[in-house]
Every structure is written in C-alpha cells, then in structure tokens.
Tab-separated table of N, CA and C and ligand atoms in Angstrom:
chain	number	residue	atom	x	y	z
J	47	MET	N	101.275	131.745	11.758
J	47	MET	CA	102.429	130.810	12.112
J	47	MET	C	103.493	131.917	11.121
J	48	ASP	N	104.374	132.214	11.758
J	48	ASP	CA	105.797	132.684	11.120
J	48	ASP	C	106.411	131.914	10.351
J	49	ASN	N	106.100	132.091	9.184
J	49	ASN	CA	107.250	131.032	7.972
J	49	ASN	C	108.608	131.384	7.577
J	50	ARG	N	109.072	132.914	8.597
J	50	ARG	CA	109.679	133.552	7.710
J	50	ARG	C	111.354	132.896	8.245
J	51	VAL	N	112.083	132.909	6.614
J	51	VAL	CA	113.484	132.153	6.984
J	51	VAL	C	114.416	133.367	6.609
J	52	ALA	N	115.803	133.467	7.183
J	52	ALA	CA	116.204	134.135	6.465
J	52	ALA	C	117.848	133.456	5.642
J	53	VAL	N	118.084	133.979	4.581
J	53	VAL	CA	118.187	133.387	3.968
J	53	VAL	C	119.978	134.431	3.631
J	54	PHE	N	121.664	133.773	3.834
J	54	PHE	CA	122.848	134.623	3.864
J	54	PHE	C	123.513	133.938	2.978
J	55	ARG	N	124.213	135.257	2.577
J	55	ARG	CA	125.056	135.157	0.545
J	55	ARG	C	126.152	136.021	1.430
J	56	LYS	N	127.332	135.077	1.405
J	56	LYS	CA	129.049	136.132	1.541
J	56	LYS	C	129.587	135.566	0.228
J	57	GLU	N	130.074	137.698	-0.154
J	57	GLU	CA	130.966	137.793	-0.795
J	57	GLU	C	132.398	138.518	-0.275
J	58	HIS	N	133.024	138.709	-1.460
J	58	HIS	CA	134.527	139.629	-0.520
J	58	HIS	C	134.529	140.190	-2.032
J	59	PHE	N	135.254	141.190	-1.599
J	59	PHE	CA	136.153	141.968	-2.766
J	59	PHE	C	137.107	142.350	-1.731
J	60	ASN	N	138.455	143.285	-2.665
J	60	ASN	CA	139.189	143.771	-1.958
J	60	ASN	C	139.662	145.334	-2.240
J	61	ALA	N	139.920	146.005	-1.781
J	61	ALA	CA	140.073	147.458	-1.821
J	61	ALA	C	140.705	148.524	-1.059
J	62	ALA	N	141.076	149.395	-1.762
J	62	ALA	CA	141.944	150.632	-1.266
J	62	ALA	C	140.920	151.748	-0.377
J	63	HIS	N	141.633	152.474	0.192
J	63	HIS	CA	140.640	153.610	0.299
J	63	HIS	C	141.472	153.933	1.784
J	64	ARG	N	140.932	155.575	2.183
J	64	ARG	CA	142.148	156.770	2.316
J	64	ARG	C	140.924	157.509	3.164
J	65	LEU	N	140.918	157.460	4.952
J	65	LEU	CA	139.845	158.342	5.784
J	65	LEU	C	140.409	159.649	5.715
J	66	HIS	N	139.640	160.695	5.584
J	66	HIS	CA	139.936	161.827	5.145
J	66	HIS	C	139.190	162.393	5.005
J	67	ASN	N	139.260	163.770	5.927
J	67	ASN	CA	138.249	164.845	5.641
J	67	ASN	C	138.667	166.488	5.214
J	68	PRO	N	138.256	166.482	4.140
J	68	PRO	CA	138.936	167.430	2.993
J	68	PRO	C	138.700	169.093	3.874
J	69	GLU	N	137.613	168.770	5.107
J	69	GLU	CA	137.291	170.676	5.898
J	69	GLU	C	138.252	170.649	6.477
J	70	TRP	N	138.883	169.421	6.968
J	70	TRP	CA	140.047	169.879	8.586
J	70	TRP	C	141.665	169.870	7.774
J	71	SER	N	142.273	170.264	8.919
J	71	SER	CA	143.218	170.260	8.340
J	71	SER	C	144.260	169.041	8.238
J	72	ASP	N	145.521	168.882	7.728
J	72	ASP	CA	146.282	167.463	7.457
J	72	ASP	C	146.319	166.961	9.306
J	73	GLU	N	146.549	168.399	10.164
J	73	GLU	CA	147.286	167.475	11.770
J	73	GLU	C	145.797	166.584	12.294
J	74	LEU	N	144.914	167.418	12.223
J	74	LEU	CA	143.829	167.099	12.524
J	74	LEU	C	143.108	165.759	12.211
J	75	ASN	N	143.096	165.542	10.865
J	75	ASN	CA	142.257	164.248	10.297
J	75	ASN	C	143.699	163.007	10.771
J	76	LYS	N	144.585	163.416	10.584
J	76	LYS	CA	145.666	162.474	11.302
J	76	LYS	C	145.198	162.135	12.674
J	77	LYS	N	145.299	163.273	13.502
J	77	LYS	CA	144.356	162.709	14.605
J	77	LYS	C	143.568	161.894	14.941
J	78	ILE	N	142.216	161.966	14.166
J	78	ILE	CA	141.230	161.222	14.202
J	78	ILE	C	141.692	160.243	13.725
J	79	PHE	N	141.889	159.698	12.273
J	79	PHE	CA	142.223	158.799	11.279
J	79	PHE	C	143.493	157.839	11.654
J	80	GLY	N	143.752	158.513	12.378
J	80	GLY	CA	145.416	157.646	11.924
J	80	GLY	C	146.053	157.319	11.217
J	81	LYS	N	146.225	155.653	11.217
J	81	LYS	CA	146.868	155.476	9.228
J	81	LYS	C	145.894	155.327	8.776
J	82	CYS	N	144.842	155.099	8.978
J	82	CYS	CA	143.808	154.954	7.833
J	82	CYS	C	143.638	156.514	7.210
J	83	ASN	N	144.104	157.192	7.525
J	83	ASN	CA	144.710	158.673	7.009
J	83	ASN	C	146.112	158.757	6.304
J	84	ASN	N	146.958	157.658	5.874
J	84	ASN	CA	147.810	157.733	4.996
J	84	ASN	C	147.735	158.348	3.547
J	85	PRO	N	148.201	159.282	3.787
J	85	PRO	CA	148.088	159.808	2.575
J	85	PRO	C	147.800	158.853	1.137
J	86	ASN	N	148.867	157.517	1.495
J	86	ASN	CA	149.080	157.300	0.156
J	86	ASN	C	148.081	155.778	0.137
J	87	TYR	N	146.849	155.936	0.506
J	87	TYR	CA	146.122	154.817	0.768
J	87	TYR	C	146.657	153.351	1.370
J	88	HIS	N	144.818	152.524	2.018
J	88	HIS	CA	145.927	151.342	1.987
J	88	HIS	C	144.707	150.129	1.614
J	89	GLY	N	145.061	149.081	1.682
J	89	GLY	CA	143.958	148.020	1.521
J	89	GLY	C	143.222	147.069	3.065
J	90	HIS	N	141.964	146.510	2.138
J	90	HIS	CA	141.415	145.758	2.959
J	90	HIS	C	140.934	144.507	2.324
J	91	ASN	N	140.740	143.477	2.956
J	91	ASN	CA	140.323	142.012	2.491
J	91	ASN	C	138.440	142.504	3.146
J	92	TYR	N	137.337	143.055	2.685
J	92	TYR	CA	136.427	143.202	2.981
J	92	TYR	C	135.543	142.273	2.185
J	93	GLU	N	134.551	141.620	3.476
J	93	GLU	CA	133.404	140.290	3.232
J	93	GLU	C	132.698	140.933	3.703
J	94	VAL	N	131.619	140.935	2.595
J	94	VAL	CA	129.608	140.690	3.539
J	94	VAL	C	129.243	140.116	3.242
J	95	ILE	N	128.101	140.423	4.348
J	95	ILE	CA	127.278	139.288	4.153
J	95	ILE	C	126.307	139.353	4.268
J	96	VAL	N	125.147	138.862	3.258
J	96	VAL	CA	124.079	139.880	3.080
J	96	VAL	C	122.914	139.062	3.647
J	97	LYS	N	121.919	139.607	4.064
J	97	LYS	CA	120.900	138.464	4.844
J	97	LYS	C	119.417	138.992	4.252
J	98	VAL	N	118.578	138.193	3.488
J	98	VAL	CA	117.626	137.964	3.057
J	98	VAL	C	116.294	137.742	3.774
J	99	THR	N	115.575	138.015	4.042
J	99	THR	CA	114.364	137.361	4.966
J	99	THR	C	112.805	137.215	4.256
J	100	GLY	N	112.171	136.604	4.613
J	100	GLY	CA	111.396	136.392	4.103
J	100	GLY	C	110.481	134.976	3.822
J	101	VAL	N	108.798	134.875	3.389
J	101	VAL	CA	108.636	133.608	3.382
J	101	VAL	C	108.701	133.301	2.264
J	102	PRO	N	109.255	131.798	2.415
J	102	PRO	CA	109.693	130.494	1.275
J	102	PRO	C	108.511	130.804	0.508
J	103	ASP	N	108.411	130.877	-1.003
J	103	ASP	CA	107.209	131.003	-2.082
J	103	ASP	C	106.593	129.218	-2.163
J	104	GLU	N	105.277	129.439	-2.274
J	104	GLU	CA	105.019	128.228	-2.237
J	104	GLU	C	105.185	127.458	-2.944
J	105	LYS	N	105.740	127.568	-4.429
J	105	LYS	CA	105.667	127.442	-4.919
J	105	LYS	C	107.363	126.700	-5.584
J	106	THR	N	108.073	127.671	-4.976
J	106	THR	CA	109.689	126.961	-5.235
J	106	THR	C	110.228	126.459	-3.978
J	107	GLY	N	109.705	126.570	-3.067
J	107	GLY	CA	110.454	127.582	-1.726
J	107	GLY	C	111.597	128.005	-1.261
J	108	TYR	N	111.536	128.596	-2.261
J	108	TYR	CA	113.118	129.419	-1.953
J	108	TYR	C	112.150	130.907	-1.287
J	109	VAL	N	112.670	131.289	-0.371
J	109	VAL	CA	113.010	132.921	0.119
J	109	VAL	C	113.229	133.944	-1.048
J	110	MET	N	115.036	133.534	-1.516
J	110	MET	CA	115.026	133.989	-2.899
J	110	MET	C	116.327	133.123	-4.152
J	111	ASP	N	115.987	133.100	-4.629
J	111	ASP	CA	116.936	132.218	-5.443
J	111	ASP	C	118.276	132.574	-5.282
J	112	MET	N	118.703	131.731	-4.623
J	112	MET	CA	120.755	132.294	-4.407
J	112	MET	C	121.275	132.610	-5.311
J	113	LYS	N	120.885	131.557	-7.072
J	113	LYS	CA	121.200	132.019	-7.634
J	113	LYS	C	121.484	133.853	-8.179
J	114	THR	N	120.522	134.365	-8.154
J	114	THR	CA	119.696	135.571	-7.890
J	114	THR	C	120.582	136.501	-7.096
J	115	LEU	N	120.224	136.225	-6.235
J	115	LEU	CA	121.041	137.245	-4.831
J	115	LEU	C	122.577	136.965	-5.526
J	116	SER	N	122.946	135.779	-5.809
J	116	SER	CA	124.677	135.982	-5.920
J	116	SER	C	124.660	137.111	-7.848
J	117	ASP	N	123.980	136.703	-8.659
J	117	ASP	CA	124.707	137.050	-9.269
J	117	ASP	C	124.009	139.202	-8.967
J	118	ILE	N	123.327	139.968	-8.469
J	118	ILE	CA	122.453	140.880	-7.685
J	118	ILE	C	124.266	141.368	-6.939
J	119	ILE	N	124.432	140.676	-6.815
J	119	ILE	CA	125.873	141.289	-5.309
J	119	ILE	C	126.865	141.540	-6.065
J	120	ARG	N	127.375	140.385	-6.801
J	120	ARG	CA	128.253	140.605	-8.503
J	120	ARG	C	128.258	141.576	-8.810
J	121	GLU	N	127.418	141.844	-9.600
J	121	GLU	CA	127.109	142.963	-10.051
J	121	GLU	C	127.076	144.300	-9.441
J	122	GLU	N	126.578	144.334	-8.329
J	122	GLU	CA	126.393	146.001	-7.573
J	122	GLU	C	128.053	146.222	-6.786
J	123	VAL	N	128.016	145.105	-5.948
J	123	VAL	CA	128.922	145.022	-5.144
J	123	VAL	C	130.501	144.885	-5.784
J	124	HIS	N	130.718	143.311	-5.885
J	124	HIS	CA	132.429	143.004	-6.053
J	124	HIS	C	132.686	143.675	-7.791
J	125	THR	N	131.735	143.998	-8.776
J	125	THR	CA	132.111	144.701	-10.154
J	125	THR	C	132.592	146.315	-10.168
J	126	ARG	N	131.771	146.688	-9.199
J	126	ARG	CA	131.850	147.935	-8.695
J	126	ARG	C	133.350	148.201	-7.878
J	127	PHE	N	133.123	147.643	-6.895
J	127	PHE	CA	134.486	148.034	-5.782
J	127	PHE	C	135.338	147.204	-6.046
J	128	ASP	N	135.412	145.579	-6.384
J	128	ASP	CA	136.370	145.360	-6.384
J	128	ASP	C	138.376	145.354	-6.661
J	129	HIS	N	138.915	145.432	-6.155
J	129	HIS	CA	140.594	146.157	-6.815
J	129	HIS	C	139.948	147.662	-7.783
J	130	LYS	N	139.699	148.160	-6.538
J	130	LYS	CA	139.468	149.328	-6.695
J	130	LYS	C	140.080	150.174	-5.907
J	131	ASN	N	140.363	151.793	-5.962
J	131	ASN	CA	140.369	152.799	-4.695
J	131	ASN	C	139.311	153.039	-4.581
J	132	LEU	N	139.045	153.101	-3.695
J	132	LEU	CA	137.522	153.326	-3.175
J	132	LEU	C	137.058	155.623	-3.587
J	133	ASN	N	138.214	155.930	-2.697
J	133	ASN	CA	138.612	157.398	-3.232
J	133	ASN	C	138.367	158.028	-4.952
J	134	LEU	N	139.303	157.340	-5.309
J	134	LEU	CA	139.488	157.461	-6.567
J	134	LEU	C	138.875	156.951	-7.576
J	135	ASP	N	138.384	156.018	-7.377
J	135	ASP	CA	138.000	154.710	-8.709
J	135	ASP	C	136.257	154.859	-8.444
J	136	THR	N	135.478	155.564	-7.432
J	136	THR	CA	134.102	154.983	-7.446
J	136	THR	C	133.382	156.516	-7.117
J	137	LYS	N	132.186	156.541	-7.969
J	137	LYS	CA	131.901	157.499	-8.011
J	137	LYS	C	130.696	157.154	-6.469
J	138	GLU	N	130.411	156.629	-5.790
J	138	GLU	CA	129.859	156.342	-4.427
J	138	GLU	C	130.661	156.866	-3.751
J	139	PHE	N	132.183	157.112	-3.802
J	139	PHE	CA	132.715	157.525	-2.476
J	139	PHE	C	133.748	158.654	-2.550
J	140	GLU	N	133.255	159.525	-4.201
J	140	GLU	CA	133.987	160.887	-4.649
J	140	GLU	C	134.221	161.605	-3.770
J	141	ASN	N	132.908	162.032	-3.161
J	141	ASN	CA	132.202	163.110	-2.010
J	141	ASN	C	131.905	162.355	-0.443
J	142	LEU	N	132.539	161.200	-0.227
J	142	LEU	CA	131.922	160.176	1.181
J	142	LEU	C	133.459	159.857	1.188
J	143	ASN	N	133.557	159.832	2.544
J	143	ASN	CA	134.534	159.372	3.249
J	143	ASN	C	133.781	158.101	3.322
J	144	PRO	N	135.355	156.966	2.766
J	144	PRO	CA	134.779	155.793	2.861
J	144	PRO	C	135.168	154.814	4.062
J	145	THR	N	134.191	155.100	5.306
J	145	THR	CA	134.547	154.398	6.879
J	145	THR	C	133.552	152.714	6.547
J	146	ALA	N	133.950	151.759	6.571
J	146	ALA	CA	132.866	150.674	6.739
J	146	ALA	C	131.671	150.945	6.945
J	147	GLU	N	130.733	152.353	8.214
J	147	GLU	CA	129.619	152.774	7.883
J	147	GLU	C	129.319	153.046	7.044
J	148	ASN	N	129.837	154.025	6.166
J	148	ASN	CA	129.435	154.988	4.845
J	148	ASN	C	129.568	153.509	3.603
J	149	ILE	N	130.500	152.814	3.746
J	149	ILE	CA	130.351	151.617	2.624
J	149	ILE	C	129.513	150.464	3.312
J	150	VAL	N	128.688	150.524	4.003
J	150	VAL	CA	127.403	149.146	4.364
J	150	VAL	C	126.537	150.336	3.838
J	151	ILE	N	126.307	151.120	4.505
J	151	ILE	CA	124.969	152.087	3.984
J	151	ILE	C	125.232	151.977	2.387
J	152	THR	N	126.073	152.430	1.798
J	152	THR	CA	125.831	152.389	0.219
J	152	THR	C	125.490	150.948	-0.969
J	153	ILE	N	126.246	150.255	0.255
J	153	ILE	CA	126.154	148.336	-0.632
J	153	ILE	C	124.740	148.058	-0.289
J	154	TYR	N	123.735	148.856	0.900
J	154	TYR	CA	122.574	148.116	1.231
J	154	TYR	C	121.971	148.920	0.610
J	155	ASN	N	122.240	149.881	-0.076
J	155	ASN	CA	121.564	150.992	-0.939
J	155	ASN	C	121.862	150.756	-2.263
J	156	LEU	N	122.895	149.598	-2.623
J	156	LEU	CA	122.756	149.317	-3.949
J	156	LEU	C	121.884	148.711	-4.261
J	157	LEU	N	122.210	147.404	-3.033
J	157	LEU	CA	120.854	146.383	-3.160
J	157	LEU	C	119.545	146.583	-2.854
J	158	ARG	N	119.607	147.060	-2.092
J	158	ARG	CA	117.883	147.400	-1.640
J	158	ARG	C	116.731	147.667	-3.533
J	159	LYS	N	117.871	148.463	-4.349
J	159	LYS	CA	117.120	149.225	-4.921
J	159	LYS	C	116.532	147.210	-5.706
J	160	ARG	N	117.684	145.937	-5.543
J	160	ARG	CA	117.242	145.491	-6.944
J	160	ARG	C	116.612	143.992	-6.273
J	161	ILE	N	116.567	143.672	-4.773
J	161	ILE	CA	115.694	143.001	-4.262
J	161	ILE	C	114.288	142.847	-3.625
J	162	ASP	N	113.332	142.674	-4.323
J	162	ASP	CA	111.920	142.088	-3.916
J	162	ASP	C	111.629	143.478	-2.541
J	163	ASN	N	110.177	144.528	-2.717
J	163	ASN	CA	110.298	144.977	-1.454
J	163	ASN	C	109.673	143.740	-0.265
J	164	LEU	N	109.014	142.742	-0.406
J	164	LEU	CA	109.147	142.219	0.422
J	164	LEU	C	109.466	141.732	1.423
J	165	LEU	N	110.351	141.350	0.942
J	165	LEU	CA	111.781	140.735	1.498
J	165	LEU	C	112.520	141.690	2.567
J	166	ASP	N	112.935	141.648	3.410
J	166	ASP	CA	113.881	142.344	4.340
J	166	ASP	C	115.225	141.935	4.270
J	167	LEU	N	116.150	143.306	3.993
J	167	LEU	CA	117.447	143.077	3.772
J	167	LEU	C	118.824	143.886	4.731
J	168	HIS	N	119.712	143.355	5.131
J	168	HIS	CA	120.334	143.729	5.680
J	168	HIS	C	122.052	143.614	5.524
J	169	VAL	N	122.739	143.853	5.967
J	169	VAL	CA	124.209	144.006	4.990
J	169	VAL	C	124.809	143.969	6.472
J	170	ARG	N	125.825	143.036	6.427
J	170	ARG	CA	126.949	142.960	7.461
J	170	ARG	C	128.510	143.064	6.703
J	171	LEU	N	129.210	143.958	7.290
J	171	LEU	CA	130.667	144.287	6.510
J	171	LEU	C	131.508	143.858	7.239
J	172	TYR	N	132.245	143.459	6.521
J	172	TYR	CA	133.802	143.438	7.829
J	172	TYR	C	134.864	143.944	6.861
J	173	GLU	N	135.486	144.884	7.647
J	173	GLU	CA	136.601	145.027	7.217
J	173	GLU	C	137.876	144.638	7.538
J	174	THR	N	138.099	143.472	8.587
J	174	THR	CA	138.338	142.868	9.434
J	174	THR	C	138.363	141.969	10.154
J	175	GLU	N	138.694	141.177	10.843
J	175	GLU	CA	138.220	139.867	11.399
J	175	GLU	C	137.621	140.050	12.404
J	176	ARG	N	138.028	141.340	13.157
J	176	ARG	CA	137.613	141.828	14.584
J	176	ARG	C	136.569	142.993	14.214
J	177	ASN	N	136.595	143.867	13.076
J	177	ASN	CA	135.996	145.296	12.677
J	177	ASN	C	134.643	144.640	12.165
J	178	PHE	N	133.153	144.998	12.538
J	178	PHE	CA	132.654	144.670	11.461
J	178	PHE	C	131.070	145.487	11.683
J	179	VAL	N	130.276	146.245	10.542
J	179	VAL	CA	129.140	146.911	10.845
J	179	VAL	C	128.197	146.313	9.805
J	180	GLU	N	126.871	146.479	10.482
J	180	GLU	CA	125.513	146.006	10.410
J	180	GLU	C	124.952	147.008	9.654
J	181	TYR	N	124.293	146.843	8.737
J	181	TYR	CA	123.032	148.245	8.291
J	181	TYR	C	121.838	146.981	7.612
J	182	PRO	N	120.678	147.389	7.926
J	182	PRO	CA	120.272	148.929	9.173
J	182	PRO	C	120.255	148.252	10.635
J	183	VAL	N	119.971	148.690	11.484
J	183	VAL	CA	120.199	148.046	12.812
J	183	VAL	C	118.967	147.303	13.088
O	209	LIG	NI1	141.166	151.746	6.743
C-alpha cells in the first residue's frame, strides 16, 4: 500500500529584478522582456510553495517536521532573497537572468541540499497571482 503523503509549506518574499540579456542590444532586450527590462528594476511579491512527499515516519507520524522545513526555507530563501535586488545583491543571479523559471530552479537546488533524499521535493513559485511556475515538472 502506498502511504505517501505530500506536505506543503508556503512562504513569501519581496524582491526586485530586471530581465536582461547582456549579449543583446537594448532594443532586442526591450522587445523580448518589455516592462521587465526596465533599467531601474521593478519588484514582485513572490509566493513560494514547497511540496515534500514521502511516507510518514513510524515513530513521529511526520513526513517531515514542519518547523524544520520552515527553518530551512527561511534560511535558504527568505534570508537570501527577501528585500534584495536579485540582479545586484545575490550571487545566484549575478550572471543568471532572474526569470521566474530560473528563480524556481535556484530555490529547488538550494532546498534539495537540505532535505532528505528519501523525500521528493517540488517547488511552485508565484511571481504574480496569475503567473506561476513549478519545478521539477
Ligand atoms: Ni518582473
């Protein structure tokens, strides 16, 4: 019998970014990225939903202690990215375009290192209420 259960934790951070490909002309950047290419940056209220899947432990009944999960997300995501300019203030996006796609992959990789490999991990990132991405698919 499959006793696997998914547990979810939602977190929030605010950050600024600019989408820009330095290999392209200003015109092409503006054409591809539109308002998101604004040279003076712009902000988003990001919502992160972390999904951890596994069989509840026999002794605790937990898939994962939610306090531990919350601490890991705070350390790896919130402390690192909240109230930051992703392009200028973080090493993760120094040379990586901070699209929602690249941010969700980055967050996944940061969390994956901290979560038991017996547990599956999926991350969903909302850039706006209507635009969101998920990794892995
Ligand atoms: Ni944006």
